[in-house]
Coordinates of C-alpha atoms in Angstrom, one line a residue:
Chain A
X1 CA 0.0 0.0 0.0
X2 CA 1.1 3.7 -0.8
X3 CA 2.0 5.5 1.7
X4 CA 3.6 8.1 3.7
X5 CA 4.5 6.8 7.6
X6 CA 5.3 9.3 10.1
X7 CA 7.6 8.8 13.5
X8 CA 6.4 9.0 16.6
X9 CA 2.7 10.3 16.0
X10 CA 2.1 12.0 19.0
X11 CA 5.2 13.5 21.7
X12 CA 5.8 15.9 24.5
X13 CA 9.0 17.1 25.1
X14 CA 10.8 19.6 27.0
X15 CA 12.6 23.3 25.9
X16 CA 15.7 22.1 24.3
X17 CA 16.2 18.4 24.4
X18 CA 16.8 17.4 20.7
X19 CA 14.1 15.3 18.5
X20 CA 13.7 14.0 15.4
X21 CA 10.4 13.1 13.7
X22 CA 11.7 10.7 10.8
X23 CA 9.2 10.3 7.1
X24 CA 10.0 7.6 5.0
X25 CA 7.4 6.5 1.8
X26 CA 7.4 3.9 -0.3
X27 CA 6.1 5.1 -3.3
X28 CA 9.7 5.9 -5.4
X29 CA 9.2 9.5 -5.0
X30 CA 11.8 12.1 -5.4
X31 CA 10.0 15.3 -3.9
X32 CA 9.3 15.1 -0.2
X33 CA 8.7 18.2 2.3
X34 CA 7.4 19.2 6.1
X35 CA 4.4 21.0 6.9
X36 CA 3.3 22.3 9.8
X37 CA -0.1 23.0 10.9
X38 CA -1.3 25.7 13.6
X39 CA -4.5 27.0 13.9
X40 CA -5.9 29.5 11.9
X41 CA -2.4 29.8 9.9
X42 CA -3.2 26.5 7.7
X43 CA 0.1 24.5 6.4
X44 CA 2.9 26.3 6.2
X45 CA 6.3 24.5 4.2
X46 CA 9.3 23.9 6.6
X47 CA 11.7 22.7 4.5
X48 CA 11.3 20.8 1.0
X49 CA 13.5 18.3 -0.8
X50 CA 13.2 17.9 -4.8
X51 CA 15.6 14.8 -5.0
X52 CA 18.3 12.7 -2.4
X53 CA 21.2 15.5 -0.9
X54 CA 18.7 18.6 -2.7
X55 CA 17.1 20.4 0.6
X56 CA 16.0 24.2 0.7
X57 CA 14.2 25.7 3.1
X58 CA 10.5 26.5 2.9
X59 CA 8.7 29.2 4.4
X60 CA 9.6 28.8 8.0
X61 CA 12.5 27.0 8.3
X62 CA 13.7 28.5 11.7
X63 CA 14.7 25.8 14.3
X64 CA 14.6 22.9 11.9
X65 CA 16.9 20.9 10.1
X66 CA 16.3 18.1 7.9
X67 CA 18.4 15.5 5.3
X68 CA 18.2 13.7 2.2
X69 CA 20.2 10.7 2.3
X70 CA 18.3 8.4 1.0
X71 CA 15.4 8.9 -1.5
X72 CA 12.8 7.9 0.9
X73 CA 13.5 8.9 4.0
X74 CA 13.2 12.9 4.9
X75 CA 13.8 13.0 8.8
X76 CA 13.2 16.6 10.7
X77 CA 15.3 17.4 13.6
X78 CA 14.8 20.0 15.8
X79 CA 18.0 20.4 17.5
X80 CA 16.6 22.6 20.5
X81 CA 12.8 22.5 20.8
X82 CA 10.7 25.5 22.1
X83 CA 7.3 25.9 22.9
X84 CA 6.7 27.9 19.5
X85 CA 7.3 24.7 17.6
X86 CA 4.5 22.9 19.1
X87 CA 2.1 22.1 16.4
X88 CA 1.0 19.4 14.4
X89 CA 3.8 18.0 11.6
X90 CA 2.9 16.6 8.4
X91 CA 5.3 15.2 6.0
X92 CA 4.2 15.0 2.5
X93 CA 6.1 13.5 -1.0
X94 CA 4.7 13.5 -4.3
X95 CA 6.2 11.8 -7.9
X96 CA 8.3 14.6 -8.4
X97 CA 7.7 18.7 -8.3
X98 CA 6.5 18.2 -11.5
X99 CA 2.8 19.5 -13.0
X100 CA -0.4 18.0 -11.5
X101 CA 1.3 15.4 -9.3
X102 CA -0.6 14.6 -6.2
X103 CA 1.2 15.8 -2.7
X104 CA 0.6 12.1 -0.6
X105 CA 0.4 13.4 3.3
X106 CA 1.7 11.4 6.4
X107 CA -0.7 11.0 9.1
X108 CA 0.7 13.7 11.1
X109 CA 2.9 13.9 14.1
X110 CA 1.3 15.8 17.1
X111 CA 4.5 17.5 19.6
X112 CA 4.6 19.1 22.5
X113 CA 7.0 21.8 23.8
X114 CA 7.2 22.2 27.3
Chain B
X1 CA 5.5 35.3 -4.0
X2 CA 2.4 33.4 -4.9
X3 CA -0.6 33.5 -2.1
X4 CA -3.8 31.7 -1.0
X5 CA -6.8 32.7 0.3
X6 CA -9.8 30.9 1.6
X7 CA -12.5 33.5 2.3
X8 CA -14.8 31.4 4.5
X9 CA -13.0 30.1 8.0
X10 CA -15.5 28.4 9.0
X11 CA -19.5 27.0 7.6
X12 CA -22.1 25.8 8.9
X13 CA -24.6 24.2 6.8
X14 CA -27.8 21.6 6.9
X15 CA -27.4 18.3 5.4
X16 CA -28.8 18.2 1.8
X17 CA -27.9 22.3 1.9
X18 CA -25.5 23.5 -1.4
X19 CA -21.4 24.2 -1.1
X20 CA -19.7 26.2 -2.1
X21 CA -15.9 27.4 -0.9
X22 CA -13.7 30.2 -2.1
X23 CA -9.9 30.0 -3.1
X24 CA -8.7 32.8 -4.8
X25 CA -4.8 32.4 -5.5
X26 CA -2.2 35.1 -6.5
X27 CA -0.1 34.4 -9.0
X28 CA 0.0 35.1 -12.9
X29 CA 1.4 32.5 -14.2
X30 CA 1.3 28.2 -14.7
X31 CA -0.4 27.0 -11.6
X32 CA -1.5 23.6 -10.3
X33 CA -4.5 23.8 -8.3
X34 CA -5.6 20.9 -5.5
X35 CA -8.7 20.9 -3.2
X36 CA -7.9 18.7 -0.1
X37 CA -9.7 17.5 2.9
X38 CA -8.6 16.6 6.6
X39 CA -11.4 14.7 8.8
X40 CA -10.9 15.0 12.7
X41 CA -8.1 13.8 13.3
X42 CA -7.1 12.5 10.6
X43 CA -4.0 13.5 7.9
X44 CA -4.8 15.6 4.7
X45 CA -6.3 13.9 1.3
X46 CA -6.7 14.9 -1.8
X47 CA -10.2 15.6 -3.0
X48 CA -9.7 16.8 -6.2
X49 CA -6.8 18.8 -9.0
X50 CA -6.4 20.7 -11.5
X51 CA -3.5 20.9 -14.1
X52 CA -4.9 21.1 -17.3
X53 CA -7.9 20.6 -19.6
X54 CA -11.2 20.4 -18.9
X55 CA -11.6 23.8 -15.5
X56 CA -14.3 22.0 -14.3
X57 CA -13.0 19.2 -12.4
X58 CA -14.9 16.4 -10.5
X59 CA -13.5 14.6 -7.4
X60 CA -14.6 12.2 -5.3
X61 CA -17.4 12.1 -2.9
X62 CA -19.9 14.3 -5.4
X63 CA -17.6 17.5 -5.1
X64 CA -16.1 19.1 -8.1
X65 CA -14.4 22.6 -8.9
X66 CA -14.5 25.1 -11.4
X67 CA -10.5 26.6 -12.3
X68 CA -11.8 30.2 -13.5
X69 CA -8.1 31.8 -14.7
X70 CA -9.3 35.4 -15.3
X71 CA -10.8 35.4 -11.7
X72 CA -8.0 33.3 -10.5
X73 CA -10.5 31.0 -8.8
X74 CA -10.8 27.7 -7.9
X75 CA -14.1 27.3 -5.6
X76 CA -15.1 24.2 -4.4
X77 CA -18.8 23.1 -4.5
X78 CA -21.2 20.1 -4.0
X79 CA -24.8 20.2 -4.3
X80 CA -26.1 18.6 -1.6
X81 CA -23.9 18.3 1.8
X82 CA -24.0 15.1 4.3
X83 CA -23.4 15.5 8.2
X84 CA -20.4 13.3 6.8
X85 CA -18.7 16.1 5.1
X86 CA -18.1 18.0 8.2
X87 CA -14.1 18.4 7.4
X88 CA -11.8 21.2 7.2
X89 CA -10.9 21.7 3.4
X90 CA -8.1 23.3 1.6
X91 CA -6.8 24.8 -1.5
X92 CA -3.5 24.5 -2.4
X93 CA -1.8 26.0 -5.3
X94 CA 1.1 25.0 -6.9
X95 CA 2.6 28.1 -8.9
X96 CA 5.3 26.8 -11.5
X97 CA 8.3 29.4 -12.0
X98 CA 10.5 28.7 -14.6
X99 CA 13.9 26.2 -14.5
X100 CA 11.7 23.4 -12.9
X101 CA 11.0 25.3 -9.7
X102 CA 7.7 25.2 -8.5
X103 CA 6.3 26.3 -5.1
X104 CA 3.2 24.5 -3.5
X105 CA 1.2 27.5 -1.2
X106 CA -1.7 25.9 0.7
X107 CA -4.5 28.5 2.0
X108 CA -5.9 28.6 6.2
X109 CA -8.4 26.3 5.7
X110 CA -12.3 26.1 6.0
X111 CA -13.6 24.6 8.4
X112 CA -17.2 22.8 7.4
X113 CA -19.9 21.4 10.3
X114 CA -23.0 20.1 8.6
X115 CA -26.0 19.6 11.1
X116 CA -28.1 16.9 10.8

């Protein structure tokens, strides 16, 4: 089956203790990127990765850090957590950044900065 | 920069009531244009898309769109709503700039309760 499987799904954490939230699908696709979701802000891009060892930063990219090293696996790693960053984390890949190819979502990742 | 908007945060409708959700998108040129839908509690999937062809698009679940490019528009509509619908729903745009880059925006969401 398709899909896009997100690690853990639901965390609490304290101010500064390093985490990564790993992504891996298995559907052979090259473009993969983080989302995250707040309230009345929508999804906003993290980071975004068109192809293995190709990352660039999305829209708010602040206190993340992600890698490409294999084609489908796109971990996020925040190196020192703060309460801003709670939210809920979606991962997301699709065939490639290419026209009209469908963005496949993870099933979210809910964290908590305390 | 390309950017989304969703004019209605939040519906509330009757079952067997008509849909209909803005998305107005800002960007002039090649765009891609998705509807998606997120259940409680539940991760985002796609409802419907746009790339070429035919602007009115059908999805699943009886809801189609209508890709309107001199209103740069994409609403989202159904006939007639079921209490099963209630979802938040969003447009997304992918905005296609030239040397393969291409930026997906996604707008704030709507958030839909039907009443039984």
């Amino acid at each position: 089956e398709a899909q896009v499987t997100q690690n853990p799904r639901y965390l609490i954490t304290v101010t500064g203790k390093k985490l990564t939230v790993t992504c891996s699908q298995n559907m052979n696709h090259e473009y993969m990127s983080w989302y995250r979701q707040d309230p009345g802000l929508g999804l906003r891009q993290i980071y975004y990765s068109m192809n293995v060892e190709v990352t660039d930063k999305g829209d708010v990219p602040e206190g993340y850090k992600v890698s490409r090293k294999e084609k489908r696996n796109f971990p996020l790693i925040l190196e020192s957590p703060s309460p801003n960053q709670t939210s809920l984390y979606f991962c997301a890949s699709s065939l490639s950044a290419g026209s009209g190819n469908t963005i496949y979502f993870g099933e979210g990742s809910w964290l908590t900065v305390v | 920069a390309q950017s989304v908007s969703q004019h209605n945060h939040h519906v509330i409708l009757s079952e067997a009531a008509s849909l209909e959700l803005g998305c107005n998108y800002s960007y002039g040129g090649t765009v891609n244009l998705f509807w998606y839908v997120q259940y409680p509690g539940q991760h985002l999937q796609l409802l419907l898309k746009y790339f070429s062809g035919d602007p009115l698009v059908k999805g699943i679940k009886g809801f189609e769109a209508e890709f309107i490019k001199s209103k740069f528009s994409f609403n989202l509509r159904k006939p007639s709503v079921q209490w099963s619908d209630t979802a938040e729903y969003f447009c997304a745009v992918n905005a296609l700039y030239g040397g393969g880059y291409q930026k997906v925006t996604f707008g704030i969401g709507t958030k839909l309760q039907v009443i039984p």
